[in-house]
mmCIF file with all atom_site columns, C-alpha atoms in Angstrom:
data_model
loop_
_atom_site.group_PDB
_atom_site.id
_atom_site.type_symbol
_atom_site.label_atom_id
_atom_site.label_alt_id
_atom_site.label_comp_id
_atom_site.label_asym_id
_atom_site.label_entity_id
_atom_site.label_seq_id
_atom_site.pdbx_PDB_ins_code
_atom_site.Cartn_x
_atom_site.Cartn_y
_atom_site.Cartn_z
_atom_site.occupancy
_atom_site.B_iso_or_equiv
_atom_site.pdbx_formal_charge
_atom_site.auth_seq_id
_atom_site.auth_comp_id
_atom_site.auth_asym_id
_atom_site.auth_atom_id
_atom_site.pdbx_PDB_model_num
ATOM 1   C CA . MET A 1 1   ? -12.622 50.343 -144.098 1.00 43.00 ? 1   MET A CA 1
ATOM 2   C CA . ALA A 1 2   ? -10.771 50.092 -147.710 1.00 40.00 ? 2   ALA A CA 1
ATOM 3   C CA . ASP A 1 3   ? -6.803  50.395 -145.802 1.00 41.00 ? 3   ASP A CA 1
ATOM 4   C CA . GLY A 1 4   ? -5.837  47.035 -146.356 1.00 34.00 ? 4   GLY A CA 1
ATOM 5   C CA . ARG A 1 5   ? -4.155  47.763 -142.942 1.00 32.00 ? 5   ARG A CA 1
ATOM 6   C CA . ILE A 1 6   ? -7.411  48.015 -141.216 1.00 36.00 ? 6   ILE A CA 1
ATOM 7   C CA . ILE A 1 7   ? -9.458  45.161 -142.717 1.00 41.00 ? 7   ILE A CA 1
ATOM 8   C CA . LYS A 1 8   ? -9.116  42.098 -145.051 1.00 37.00 ? 8   LYS A CA 1
ATOM 9   C CA . THR A 1 9   ? -11.414 39.595 -146.782 1.00 38.00 ? 9   THR A CA 1
ATOM 10  C CA . GLU A 1 10  ? -10.011 35.967 -144.632 1.00 40.00 ? 10  GLU A CA 1
ATOM 11  C CA . GLY A 1 11  ? -12.721 34.111 -147.958 1.00 38.00 ? 11  GLY A CA 1
ATOM 12  C CA . LYS A 1 12  ? -16.347 32.599 -147.574 1.00 42.00 ? 12  LYS A CA 1
ATOM 13  C CA . VAL A 1 13  ? -15.910 30.719 -143.602 1.00 50.00 ? 13  VAL A CA 1
ATOM 14  C CA . GLY A 1 14  ? -13.682 33.552 -141.565 1.00 73.00 ? 14  GLY A CA 1
ATOM 15  C CA . GLY A 1 15  ? -15.119 36.545 -143.056 1.00 90.00 ? 15  GLY A CA 1
ATOM 16  C CA . ILE A 1 16  ? -14.323 40.460 -143.346 1.00 95.00 ? 16  ILE A CA 1
ATOM 17  C CA . VAL A 1 17  ? -11.372 40.756 -140.854 1.00 95.00 ? 17  VAL A CA 1
ATOM 18  C CA . ILE A 1 18  ? -11.722 43.873 -138.326 1.00 96.00 ? 18  ILE A CA 1
ATOM 19  C CA . LYS A 1 19  ? -8.080  44.268 -136.633 1.00 94.00 ? 19  LYS A CA 1
ATOM 20  C CA . ASP A 1 20  ? -7.338  45.526 -133.014 1.00 94.00 ? 20  ASP A CA 1
ATOM 21  C CA . ASP A 1 21  ? -6.672  48.972 -133.735 1.00 94.00 ? 21  ASP A CA 1
ATOM 22  C CA . TRP A 1 22  ? -9.105  50.014 -136.150 1.00 95.00 ? 22  TRP A CA 1
ATOM 23  C CA . PRO A 1 23  ? -10.610 53.501 -134.454 1.00 96.00 ? 23  PRO A CA 1
ATOM 24  C CA . GLY A 1 24  ? -13.786 52.965 -136.631 1.00 97.00 ? 24  GLY A CA 1
ATOM 25  C CA . TYR A 1 25  ? -15.162 56.001 -138.678 1.00 97.00 ? 25  TYR A CA 1
ATOM 26  C CA . ARG A 1 26  ? -15.627 59.706 -137.379 1.00 97.00 ? 26  ARG A CA 1
ATOM 27  C CA . LEU A 1 27  ? -19.570 60.233 -135.887 1.00 97.00 ? 27  LEU A CA 1
ATOM 28  C CA . ASP A 1 28  ? -20.128 63.876 -138.014 1.00 96.00 ? 28  ASP A CA 1
ATOM 29  C CA . LEU A 1 29  ? -19.448 61.233 -140.522 1.00 97.00 ? 29  LEU A CA 1
ATOM 30  C CA . PHE A 1 30  ? -22.521 59.969 -141.089 1.00 97.00 ? 30  PHE A CA 1
ATOM 31  C CA . THR A 1 31  ? -26.472 60.691 -139.924 1.00 96.00 ? 31  THR A CA 1
ATOM 32  C CA . TYR A 1 32  ? -27.666 58.758 -137.409 1.00 95.00 ? 32  TYR A CA 1
ATOM 33  C CA . PRO A 1 33  ? -30.690 59.671 -134.070 1.00 95.00 ? 33  PRO A CA 1
ATOM 34  C CA . GLU A 1 34  ? -30.037 62.932 -132.306 1.00 95.00 ? 34  GLU A CA 1
ATOM 35  C CA . HIS A 1 35  ? -31.215 61.191 -128.994 1.00 95.00 ? 35  HIS A CA 1
ATOM 36  C CA . TYR A 1 36  ? -27.972 59.650 -129.218 1.00 96.00 ? 36  TYR A CA 1
ATOM 37  C CA . SER A 1 37  ? -25.913 62.313 -129.027 1.00 94.00 ? 37  SER A CA 1
ATOM 38  C CA . GLY A 1 38  ? -22.633 62.086 -126.625 1.00 95.00 ? 38  GLY A CA 1
ATOM 39  C CA . ASP A 1 39  ? -24.050 58.214 -126.514 1.00 97.00 ? 39  ASP A CA 1
ATOM 40  C CA . LEU A 1 40  ? -21.438 56.767 -128.967 1.00 98.00 ? 40  LEU A CA 1
ATOM 41  C CA . GLU A 1 41  ? -17.707 56.341 -129.985 1.00 97.00 ? 41  GLU A CA 1
ATOM 42  C CA . CYS A 1 42  ? -18.011 56.245 -133.323 1.00 98.00 ? 42  CYS A CA 1
ATOM 43  C CA . VAL A 1 43  ? -19.599 53.901 -136.256 1.00 98.00 ? 43  VAL A CA 1
ATOM 44  C CA . TYR A 1 44  ? -17.825 51.052 -136.743 1.00 98.00 ? 44  TYR A CA 1
ATOM 45  C CA . ILE A 1 45  ? -19.558 49.669 -139.800 1.00 98.00 ? 45  ILE A CA 1
ATOM 46  C CA . PRO A 1 46  ? -21.570 51.918 -142.089 1.00 98.00 ? 46  PRO A CA 1
ATOM 47  C CA . HIS A 1 47  ? -25.104 50.931 -142.848 1.00 98.00 ? 47  HIS A CA 1
ATOM 48  C CA . GLY A 1 48  ? -24.079 49.944 -146.688 1.00 97.00 ? 48  GLY A CA 1
ATOM 49  C CA . ILE A 1 49  ? -20.891 47.518 -145.516 1.00 97.00 ? 49  ILE A CA 1
ATOM 50  C CA . ILE A 1 50  ? -23.142 45.446 -143.854 1.00 98.00 ? 50  ILE A CA 1
ATOM 51  C CA . MET A 1 51  ? -26.081 45.491 -146.299 1.00 98.00 ? 51  MET A CA 1
ATOM 52  C CA . ASP A 1 52  ? -22.897 45.096 -149.298 1.00 98.00 ? 52  ASP A CA 1
ATOM 53  C CA . ARG A 1 53  ? -21.802 41.726 -147.146 1.00 98.00 ? 53  ARG A CA 1
ATOM 54  C CA . THR A 1 54  ? -24.981 40.194 -146.501 1.00 98.00 ? 54  THR A CA 1
ATOM 55  C CA . GLU A 1 55  ? -26.018 40.297 -149.354 1.00 97.00 ? 55  GLU A CA 1
ATOM 56  C CA . ARG A 1 56  ? -22.278 38.244 -150.217 1.00 96.00 ? 56  ARG A CA 1
ATOM 57  C CA . LEU A 1 57  ? -23.718 35.999 -147.499 1.00 97.00 ? 57  LEU A CA 1
ATOM 58  C CA . ALA A 1 58  ? -26.930 35.094 -149.541 1.00 95.00 ? 58  ALA A CA 1
ATOM 59  C CA . ARG A 1 59  ? -24.952 34.246 -152.347 1.00 93.00 ? 59  ARG A CA 1
ATOM 60  C CA . ASN A 1 60  ? -23.160 31.752 -151.009 1.00 94.00 ? 60  ASN A CA 1
ATOM 61  C CA . ILE A 1 61  ? -25.559 30.106 -148.654 1.00 94.00 ? 61  ILE A CA 1
ATOM 62  C CA . MET A 1 62  ? -27.948 29.838 -152.195 1.00 91.00 ? 62  MET A CA 1
ATOM 63  C CA . ASP A 1 63  ? -24.419 28.383 -153.552 1.00 89.00 ? 63  ASP A CA 1
ATOM 64  C CA . ASP A 1 64  ? -24.361 25.631 -150.711 1.00 90.00 ? 64  ASP A CA 1
ATOM 65  C CA . LEU A 1 65  ? -28.575 25.474 -150.315 1.00 87.00 ? 65  LEU A CA 1
ATOM 66  C CA . GLY A 1 66  ? -30.031 25.860 -153.180 1.00 80.00 ? 66  GLY A CA 1
ATOM 67  C CA . ASP A 1 67  ? -32.117 23.506 -154.083 1.00 79.00 ? 67  ASP A CA 1
ATOM 68  C CA . HIS A 1 68  ? -33.126 22.343 -150.462 1.00 82.00 ? 68  HIS A CA 1
ATOM 69  C CA . ASP A 1 69  ? -35.874 23.686 -148.442 1.00 88.00 ? 69  ASP A CA 1
ATOM 70  C CA . ILE A 1 70  ? -34.791 25.281 -145.161 1.00 92.00 ? 70  ILE A CA 1
ATOM 71  C CA . VAL A 1 71  ? -36.172 26.390 -142.037 1.00 93.00 ? 71  VAL A CA 1
ATOM 72  C CA . VAL A 1 72  ? -34.489 29.955 -140.821 1.00 95.00 ? 72  VAL A CA 1
ATOM 73  C CA . LEU A 1 73  ? -34.441 29.990 -137.412 1.00 94.00 ? 73  LEU A CA 1
ATOM 74  C CA . CYS A 1 74  ? -33.739 34.226 -136.724 1.00 94.00 ? 74  CYS A CA 1
ATOM 75  C CA . VAL A 1 75  ? -32.108 34.465 -132.829 1.00 93.00 ? 75  VAL A CA 1
ATOM 76  C CA . LEU A 1 76  ? -34.667 37.460 -131.016 1.00 90.00 ? 76  LEU A CA 1
ATOM 77  C CA . LYS A 1 77  ? -33.617 40.914 -130.322 1.00 88.00 ? 77  LYS A CA 1
ATOM 78  C CA . GLY A 1 78  ? -30.645 41.354 -131.719 1.00 91.00 ? 78  GLY A CA 1
ATOM 79  C CA . GLY A 1 79  ? -30.919 39.768 -135.288 1.00 94.00 ? 79  GLY A CA 1
ATOM 80  C CA . TYR A 1 80  ? -34.039 40.970 -136.522 1.00 95.00 ? 80  TYR A CA 1
ATOM 81  C CA . GLN A 1 81  ? -32.539 43.393 -139.213 1.00 97.00 ? 81  GLN A CA 1
ATOM 82  C CA . PHE A 1 82  ? -29.136 41.335 -140.101 1.00 98.00 ? 82  PHE A CA 1
ATOM 83  C CA . CYS A 1 83  ? -31.859 37.531 -140.706 1.00 97.00 ? 83  CYS A CA 1
ATOM 84  C CA . ALA A 1 84  ? -34.461 40.501 -142.577 1.00 97.00 ? 84  ALA A CA 1
ATOM 85  C CA . ASP A 1 85  ? -32.194 41.596 -144.639 1.00 98.00 ? 85  ASP A CA 1
ATOM 86  C CA . LEU A 1 86  ? -30.635 38.377 -145.222 1.00 97.00 ? 86  LEU A CA 1
ATOM 87  C CA . VAL A 1 87  ? -34.230 36.522 -146.200 1.00 96.00 ? 87  VAL A CA 1
ATOM 88  C CA . GLU A 1 88  ? -34.392 39.396 -148.495 1.00 96.00 ? 88  GLU A CA 1
ATOM 89  C CA . PHE A 1 89  ? -31.369 38.688 -150.451 1.00 96.00 ? 89  PHE A CA 1
ATOM 90  C CA . ILE A 1 90  ? -32.094 35.636 -150.904 1.00 94.00 ? 90  ILE A CA 1
ATOM 91  C CA . LYS A 1 91  ? -35.871 35.711 -152.266 1.00 92.00 ? 91  LYS A CA 1
ATOM 92  C CA . ALA A 1 92  ? -34.379 38.048 -154.791 1.00 93.00 ? 92  ALA A CA 1
ATOM 93  C CA . LEU A 1 93  ? -31.083 35.746 -156.289 1.00 91.00 ? 93  LEU A CA 1
ATOM 94  C CA . SER A 1 94  ? -34.207 32.936 -156.069 1.00 88.00 ? 94  SER A CA 1
ATOM 95  C CA . ARG A 1 95  ? -36.273 35.341 -158.347 1.00 89.00 ? 95  ARG A CA 1
ATOM 96  C CA . ASN A 1 96  ? -33.522 35.758 -160.104 1.00 85.00 ? 96  ASN A CA 1
ATOM 97  C CA . SER A 1 97  ? -31.309 32.029 -160.630 1.00 82.00 ? 97  SER A CA 1
ATOM 98  C CA . ASN A 1 98  ? -31.537 29.091 -162.201 1.00 82.00 ? 98  ASN A CA 1
ATOM 99  C CA . LYS A 1 99  ? -31.989 27.637 -157.884 1.00 79.00 ? 99  LYS A CA 1
ATOM 100 C CA . SER A 1 100 ? -34.227 28.183 -155.742 1.00 80.00 ? 100 SER A CA 1
ATOM 101 C CA . LEU A 1 101 ? -34.286 27.982 -151.911 1.00 83.00 ? 101 LEU A CA 1
ATOM 102 C CA . LEU A 1 102 ? -37.789 27.246 -149.856 1.00 86.00 ? 102 LEU A CA 1
ATOM 103 C CA . MET A 1 103 ? -37.930 29.247 -146.619 1.00 90.00 ? 103 MET A CA 1
ATOM 104 C CA . ARG A 1 104 ? -39.856 29.014 -144.097 1.00 91.00 ? 104 ARG A CA 1
ATOM 105 C CA . VAL A 1 105 ? -39.323 31.434 -140.998 1.00 93.00 ? 105 VAL A CA 1
ATOM 106 C CA . ASP A 1 106 ? -39.377 30.555 -137.315 1.00 91.00 ? 106 ASP A CA 1
ATOM 107 C CA . PHE A 1 107 ? -37.657 33.122 -134.028 1.00 90.00 ? 107 PHE A CA 1
ATOM 108 C CA . ILE A 1 108 ? -36.999 31.846 -130.856 1.00 88.00 ? 108 ILE A CA 1
ATOM 109 C CA . ARG A 1 109 ? -35.313 34.680 -128.467 1.00 86.00 ? 109 ARG A CA 1
ATOM 110 C CA . LEU A 1 110 ? -32.275 34.345 -126.454 1.00 79.00 ? 110 LEU A CA 1
ATOM 111 C CA . LYS A 1 111 ? -31.113 36.331 -123.252 1.00 69.00 ? 111 LYS A CA 1
ATOM 112 C CA . SER A 1 112 ? -27.509 36.183 -121.557 1.00 60.00 ? 112 SER A CA 1
ATOM 113 C CA . TYR A 1 113 ? -26.869 40.241 -120.924 1.00 53.00 ? 113 TYR A CA 1
ATOM 114 C CA . LEU A 1 114 ? -26.869 41.837 -118.328 1.00 51.00 ? 114 LEU A CA 1
ATOM 115 C CA . ASN A 1 115 ? -25.856 46.057 -119.180 1.00 49.00 ? 115 ASN A CA 1
ATOM 116 C CA . ASP A 1 116 ? -22.377 44.814 -121.257 1.00 54.00 ? 116 ASP A CA 1
ATOM 117 C CA . GLN A 1 117 ? -21.651 41.465 -119.825 1.00 57.00 ? 117 GLN A CA 1
ATOM 118 C CA . SER A 1 118 ? -22.840 38.005 -121.125 1.00 54.00 ? 118 SER A CA 1
ATOM 119 C CA . THR A 1 119 ? -24.132 36.433 -117.548 1.00 51.00 ? 119 THR A CA 1
ATOM 120 C CA . GLU A 1 120 ? -24.146 32.875 -117.508 1.00 56.00 ? 120 GLU A CA 1
ATOM 121 C CA . ASP A 1 121 ? -28.178 32.554 -117.120 1.00 60.00 ? 121 ASP A CA 1
ATOM 122 C CA . LEU A 1 122 ? -29.304 31.714 -120.478 1.00 63.00 ? 122 LEU A CA 1
ATOM 123 C CA . HIS A 1 123 ? -33.145 32.399 -121.517 1.00 71.00 ? 123 HIS A CA 1
ATOM 124 C CA . ILE A 1 124 ? -34.252 30.712 -124.511 1.00 75.00 ? 124 ILE A CA 1
ATOM 125 C CA . ILE A 1 125 ? -37.572 31.849 -125.117 1.00 72.00 ? 125 ILE A CA 1
ATOM 126 C CA . GLY A 1 126 ? -40.311 30.208 -127.800 1.00 62.00 ? 126 GLY A CA 1
ATOM 127 C CA . ALA A 1 127 ? -38.536 27.182 -127.126 1.00 54.00 ? 127 ALA A CA 1
ATOM 128 C CA . GLU A 1 128 ? -41.334 24.591 -127.132 1.00 60.00 ? 128 GLU A CA 1
ATOM 129 C CA . ASP A 1 129 ? -42.281 25.346 -130.478 1.00 69.00 ? 129 ASP A CA 1
ATOM 130 C CA . LEU A 1 130 ? -39.109 23.921 -132.335 1.00 82.00 ? 130 LEU A CA 1
ATOM 131 C CA . SER A 1 131 ? -40.567 20.655 -133.275 1.00 84.00 ? 131 SER A CA 1
ATOM 132 C CA . VAL A 1 132 ? -40.886 22.271 -136.874 1.00 84.00 ? 132 VAL A CA 1
ATOM 133 C CA . LEU A 1 133 ? -36.972 21.491 -137.003 1.00 88.00 ? 133 LEU A CA 1
ATOM 134 C CA . ASN A 1 134 ? -37.506 17.837 -136.864 1.00 89.00 ? 134 ASN A CA 1
ATOM 135 C CA . GLY A 1 135 ? -36.099 16.068 -140.461 1.00 90.00 ? 135 GLY A CA 1
ATOM 136 C CA . LYS A 1 136 ? -35.576 19.701 -141.801 1.00 90.00 ? 136 LYS A CA 1
ATOM 137 C CA . ASN A 1 137 ? -32.556 21.869 -142.680 1.00 92.00 ? 137 ASN A CA 1
ATOM 138 C CA . VAL A 1 138 ? -31.891 24.447 -140.520 1.00 94.00 ? 138 VAL A CA 1
ATOM 139 C CA . LEU A 1 139 ? -30.449 28.004 -140.993 1.00 95.00 ? 139 LEU A CA 1
ATOM 140 C CA . ILE A 1 140 ? -29.637 29.327 -137.540 1.00 95.00 ? 140 ILE A CA 1
ATOM 141 C CA . VAL A 1 141 ? -29.442 33.590 -137.810 1.00 96.00 ? 141 VAL A CA 1
ATOM 142 C CA . GLU A 1 142 ? -27.542 35.282 -135.316 1.00 95.00 ? 142 GLU A CA 1
ATOM 143 C CA . ALA A 1 143 ? -26.354 38.810 -135.284 1.00 95.00 ? 143 ALA A CA 1
ATOM 144 C CA . ILE A 1 144 ? -22.971 38.534 -132.804 1.00 93.00 ? 144 ILE A CA 1
ATOM 145 C CA . VAL A 1 145 ? -21.412 35.724 -131.158 1.00 91.00 ? 145 VAL A CA 1
ATOM 146 C CA . ASP A 1 146 ? -19.619 36.224 -128.985 1.00 86.00 ? 146 ASP A CA 1
ATOM 147 C CA . THR A 1 147 ? -17.816 33.418 -126.472 1.00 81.00 ? 147 THR A CA 1
ATOM 148 C CA . GLY A 1 148 ? -19.763 31.031 -128.453 1.00 82.00 ? 148 GLY A CA 1
ATOM 149 C CA . LYS A 1 149 ? -21.749 29.504 -125.190 1.00 81.00 ? 149 LYS A CA 1
ATOM 150 C CA . THR A 1 150 ? -24.875 30.967 -125.969 1.00 82.00 ? 150 THR A CA 1
ATOM 151 C CA . MET A 1 151 ? -24.555 29.739 -129.882 1.00 86.00 ? 151 MET A CA 1
ATOM 152 C CA . LYS A 1 152 ? -23.115 25.817 -128.206 1.00 85.00 ? 152 LYS A CA 1
ATOM 153 C CA . ALA A 1 153 ? -26.027 25.545 -126.118 1.00 84.00 ? 153 ALA A CA 1
ATOM 154 C CA . LEU A 1 154 ? -28.723 26.659 -128.352 1.00 87.00 ? 154 LEU A CA 1
ATOM 155 C CA . LEU A 1 155 ? -27.162 24.289 -130.971 1.00 90.00 ? 155 LEU A CA 1
ATOM 156 C CA . LYS A 1 156 ? -27.564 21.646 -128.363 1.00 87.00 ? 156 LYS A CA 1
ATOM 157 C CA . HIS A 1 157 ? -31.440 22.869 -128.275 1.00 86.00 ? 157 HIS A CA 1
ATOM 158 C CA . VAL A 1 158 ? -31.630 22.141 -131.411 1.00 90.00 ? 158 VAL A CA 1
ATOM 159 C CA . GLU A 1 159 ? -30.284 19.041 -131.855 1.00 91.00 ? 159 GLU A CA 1
ATOM 160 C CA . LYS A 1 160 ? -32.831 17.336 -129.671 1.00 89.00 ? 160 LYS A CA 1
ATOM 161 C CA . PHE A 1 161 ? -35.748 18.041 -132.468 1.00 90.00 ? 161 PHE A CA 1
ATOM 162 C CA . ARG A 1 162 ? -33.181 15.891 -135.036 1.00 92.00 ? 162 ARG A CA 1
ATOM 163 C CA . PRO A 1 163 ? -32.879 18.425 -138.117 1.00 93.00 ? 163 PRO A CA 1
ATOM 164 C CA . LYS A 1 164 ? -31.202 17.378 -140.859 1.00 92.00 ? 164 LYS A CA 1
ATOM 165 C CA . MET A 1 165 ? -28.495 19.688 -141.263 1.00 92.00 ? 165 MET A CA 1
ATOM 166 C CA . VAL A 1 166 ? -27.806 22.443 -139.448 1.00 94.00 ? 166 VAL A CA 1
ATOM 167 C CA . LYS A 1 167 ? -25.695 25.597 -140.761 1.00 95.00 ? 167 LYS A CA 1
ATOM 168 C CA . VAL A 1 168 ? -24.874 29.017 -138.496 1.00 95.00 ? 168 VAL A CA 1
ATOM 169 C CA . ALA A 1 169 ? -25.055 32.525 -139.968 1.00 97.00 ? 169 ALA A CA 1
ATOM 170 C CA . GLY A 1 170 ? -23.557 34.945 -137.782 1.00 96.00 ? 170 GLY A CA 1
ATOM 171 C CA . LEU A 1 171 ? -23.552 38.610 -138.920 1.00 97.00 ? 171 LEU A CA 1
ATOM 172 C CA . LEU A 1 172 ? -20.484 39.284 -136.397 1.00 96.00 ? 172 LEU A CA 1
ATOM 173 C CA . VAL A 1 173 ? -18.126 37.325 -134.634 1.00 94.00 ? 173 VAL A CA 1
ATOM 174 C CA . LYS A 1 174 ? -16.048 38.924 -131.938 1.00 92.00 ? 174 LYS A CA 1
ATOM 175 C CA . ARG A 1 175 ? -12.335 37.524 -130.838 1.00 89.00 ? 175 ARG A CA 1
ATOM 176 C CA . VAL A 1 176 ? -12.441 37.007 -127.155 1.00 85.00 ? 176 VAL A CA 1
ATOM 177 C CA . PRO A 1 177 ? -10.167 35.233 -125.263 1.00 80.00 ? 177 PRO A CA 1
ATOM 178 C CA . ASN A 1 178 ? -12.283 32.833 -123.059 1.00 74.00 ? 178 ASN A CA 1
ATOM 179 C CA . GLY A 1 179 ? -14.277 31.468 -126.936 1.00 68.00 ? 179 GLY A CA 1
ATOM 180 C CA . VAL A 1 180 ? -15.245 28.490 -126.886 1.00 65.00 ? 180 VAL A CA 1
ATOM 181 C CA . GLY A 1 181 ? -16.865 26.712 -129.983 1.00 65.00 ? 181 GLY A CA 1
ATOM 182 C CA . SER A 1 182 ? -16.634 26.897 -133.410 1.00 67.00 ? 182 SER A CA 1
ATOM 183 C CA . LEU A 1 183 ? -17.254 29.440 -135.578 1.00 79.00 ? 183 LEU A CA 1
ATOM 184 C CA . PRO A 1 184 ? -20.452 30.477 -137.718 1.00 92.00 ? 184 PRO A CA 1
ATOM 185 C CA . ASP A 1 185 ? -20.610 28.141 -141.191 1.00 93.00 ? 185 ASP A CA 1
ATOM 186 C CA . TYR A 1 186 ? -21.227 32.230 -142.559 1.00 96.00 ? 186 TYR A CA 1
ATOM 187 C CA . VAL A 1 187 ? -19.625 34.976 -140.582 1.00 96.00 ? 187 VAL A CA 1
ATOM 188 C CA . GLY A 1 188 ? -20.209 38.537 -141.718 1.00 97.00 ? 188 GLY A CA 1
ATOM 189 C CA . PHE A 1 189 ? -17.391 40.276 -139.811 1.00 97.00 ? 189 PHE A CA 1
ATOM 190 C CA . GLU A 1 190 ? -14.935 38.910 -137.451 1.00 94.00 ? 190 GLU A CA 1
ATOM 191 C CA . ILE A 1 191 ? -14.708 42.324 -135.022 1.00 95.00 ? 191 ILE A CA 1
ATOM 192 C CA . PRO A 1 192 ? -12.574 43.136 -131.853 1.00 94.00 ? 192 PRO A CA 1
ATOM 193 C CA . ASN A 1 193 ? -14.077 42.618 -128.302 1.00 92.00 ? 193 ASN A CA 1
ATOM 194 C CA . ARG A 1 194 ? -15.525 46.412 -128.072 1.00 93.00 ? 194 ARG A CA 1
ATOM 195 C CA . PHE A 1 195 ? -19.450 46.207 -127.169 1.00 93.00 ? 195 PHE A CA 1
ATOM 196 C CA . VAL A 1 196 ? -21.273 47.342 -130.294 1.00 97.00 ? 196 VAL A CA 1
ATOM 197 C CA . VAL A 1 197 ? -24.302 48.494 -130.645 1.00 97.00 ? 197 VAL A CA 1
ATOM 198 C CA . GLY A 1 198 ? -27.262 49.177 -134.303 1.00 97.00 ? 198 GLY A CA 1
ATOM 199 C CA . TYR A 1 199 ? -29.007 47.135 -136.803 1.00 98.00 ? 199 TYR A CA 1
ATOM 200 C CA . ALA A 1 200 ? -30.338 45.616 -134.196 1.00 95.00 ? 200 ALA A CA 1
ATOM 201 C CA . LEU A 1 201 ? -27.964 45.516 -131.563 1.00 96.00 ? 201 LEU A CA 1
ATOM 202 C CA . ASP A 1 202 ? -29.008 46.865 -128.456 1.00 94.00 ? 202 ASP A CA 1
ATOM 203 C CA . TYR A 1 203 ? -27.781 48.050 -124.813 1.00 94.00 ? 203 TYR A CA 1
ATOM 204 C CA . ASN A 1 204 ? -30.542 47.280 -122.178 1.00 92.00 ? 204 ASN A CA 1
ATOM 205 C CA . GLU A 1 205 ? -33.024 47.710 -126.003 1.00 92.00 ? 205 GLU A CA 1
ATOM 206 C CA . TYR A 1 206 ? -31.504 50.986 -126.294 1.00 95.00 ? 206 TYR A CA 1
ATOM 207 C CA . PHE A 1 207 ? -29.913 51.573 -129.889 1.00 96.00 ? 207 PHE A CA 1
ATOM 208 C CA . ARG A 1 208 ? -31.483 49.316 -132.061 1.00 95.00 ? 208 ARG A CA 1
ATOM 209 C CA . ASP A 1 209 ? -33.145 52.340 -133.478 1.00 95.00 ? 209 ASP A CA 1
ATOM 210 C CA . LEU A 1 210 ? -29.430 52.316 -135.117 1.00 96.00 ? 210 LEU A CA 1
ATOM 211 C CA . ASN A 1 211 ? -29.114 51.936 -139.065 1.00 96.00 ? 211 ASN A CA 1
ATOM 212 C CA . HIS A 1 212 ? -24.639 51.909 -138.666 1.00 98.00 ? 212 HIS A CA 1
ATOM 213 C CA . ILE A 1 213 ? -22.441 49.394 -135.900 1.00 98.00 ? 213 ILE A CA 1
ATOM 214 C CA . CYS A 1 214 ? -20.837 51.808 -133.622 1.00 98.00 ? 214 CYS A CA 1
ATOM 215 C CA . VAL A 1 215 ? -19.299 51.324 -130.807 1.00 97.00 ? 215 VAL A CA 1
ATOM 216 C CA . ILE A 1 216 ? -21.146 52.541 -127.666 1.00 96.00 ? 216 ILE A CA 1
ATOM 217 C CA . SER A 1 217 ? -19.449 55.277 -125.188 1.00 96.00 ? 217 SER A CA 1
ATOM 218 C CA . GLU A 1 218 ? -18.563 54.989 -121.393 1.00 95.00 ? 218 GLU A CA 1
ATOM 219 C CA . LYS A 1 219 ? -21.352 57.880 -120.891 1.00 96.00 ? 219 LYS A CA 1
ATOM 220 C CA . GLY A 1 220 ? -23.388 55.761 -123.154 1.00 95.00 ? 220 GLY A CA 1
ATOM 221 C CA . LYS A 1 221 ? -22.965 53.019 -121.175 1.00 95.00 ? 221 LYS A CA 1
ATOM 222 C CA . ILE A 1 222 ? -23.383 54.865 -117.757 1.00 95.00 ? 222 ILE A CA 1
ATOM 223 C CA . LYS A 1 223 ? -26.569 56.527 -119.329 1.00 95.00 ? 223 LYS A CA 1
ATOM 224 C CA . TYR A 1 224 ? -28.483 52.940 -120.187 1.00 93.00 ? 224 TYR A CA 1
ATOM 225 C CA . LYS A 1 225 ? -27.126 51.012 -117.499 1.00 92.00 ? 225 LYS A CA 1
ATOM 226 C CA . ILE A 1 226 ? -30.273 49.326 -115.247 1.00 87.00 ? 226 ILE A CA 1
#
């Protein structure tokens, strides 16, 4: 992915752009659970690159929000791994710099996908417990933003609890033709409109146990379709 024809850096806000013609890495170059043999097309973003980029995002967040108290709002289920790693990097920076970021972590669960399609029916689970956000600096941590409809609805809901400030960290942002709303404040990677799994991202609850972010194959979609 160091090939400049495939990926380029667009600065802190835009993240790393993966171009439409990026084919990914061959599966035989990496290790992954044998039970997913035949269910994946390629390794799209290797685990090591995810971790390096997450560490950079942690540094950006520390630069912007250091010496503040924040509530980290992790969007489940897909965001749990990204959130855990991001928080660990922020904790390490707090221990080893002259800035400190006091964090409380809370969780909310969103469900809007059926198979590989986003639906209009958004379920927010845990929404009744968000009174803790009142008057607080909030960092929403989400694994993937595609059309932006889900994030737009969540932001509207969070604002009802009158937080002092709201920032969003998104590991992945998809380029989709019907996108709405603005980009997250902190973006890991901007990717083409392909259905990806792994690093806690799922397809009907499968593939969360992949370390890498991979593209699911058509065989995999059929195998785990509900």
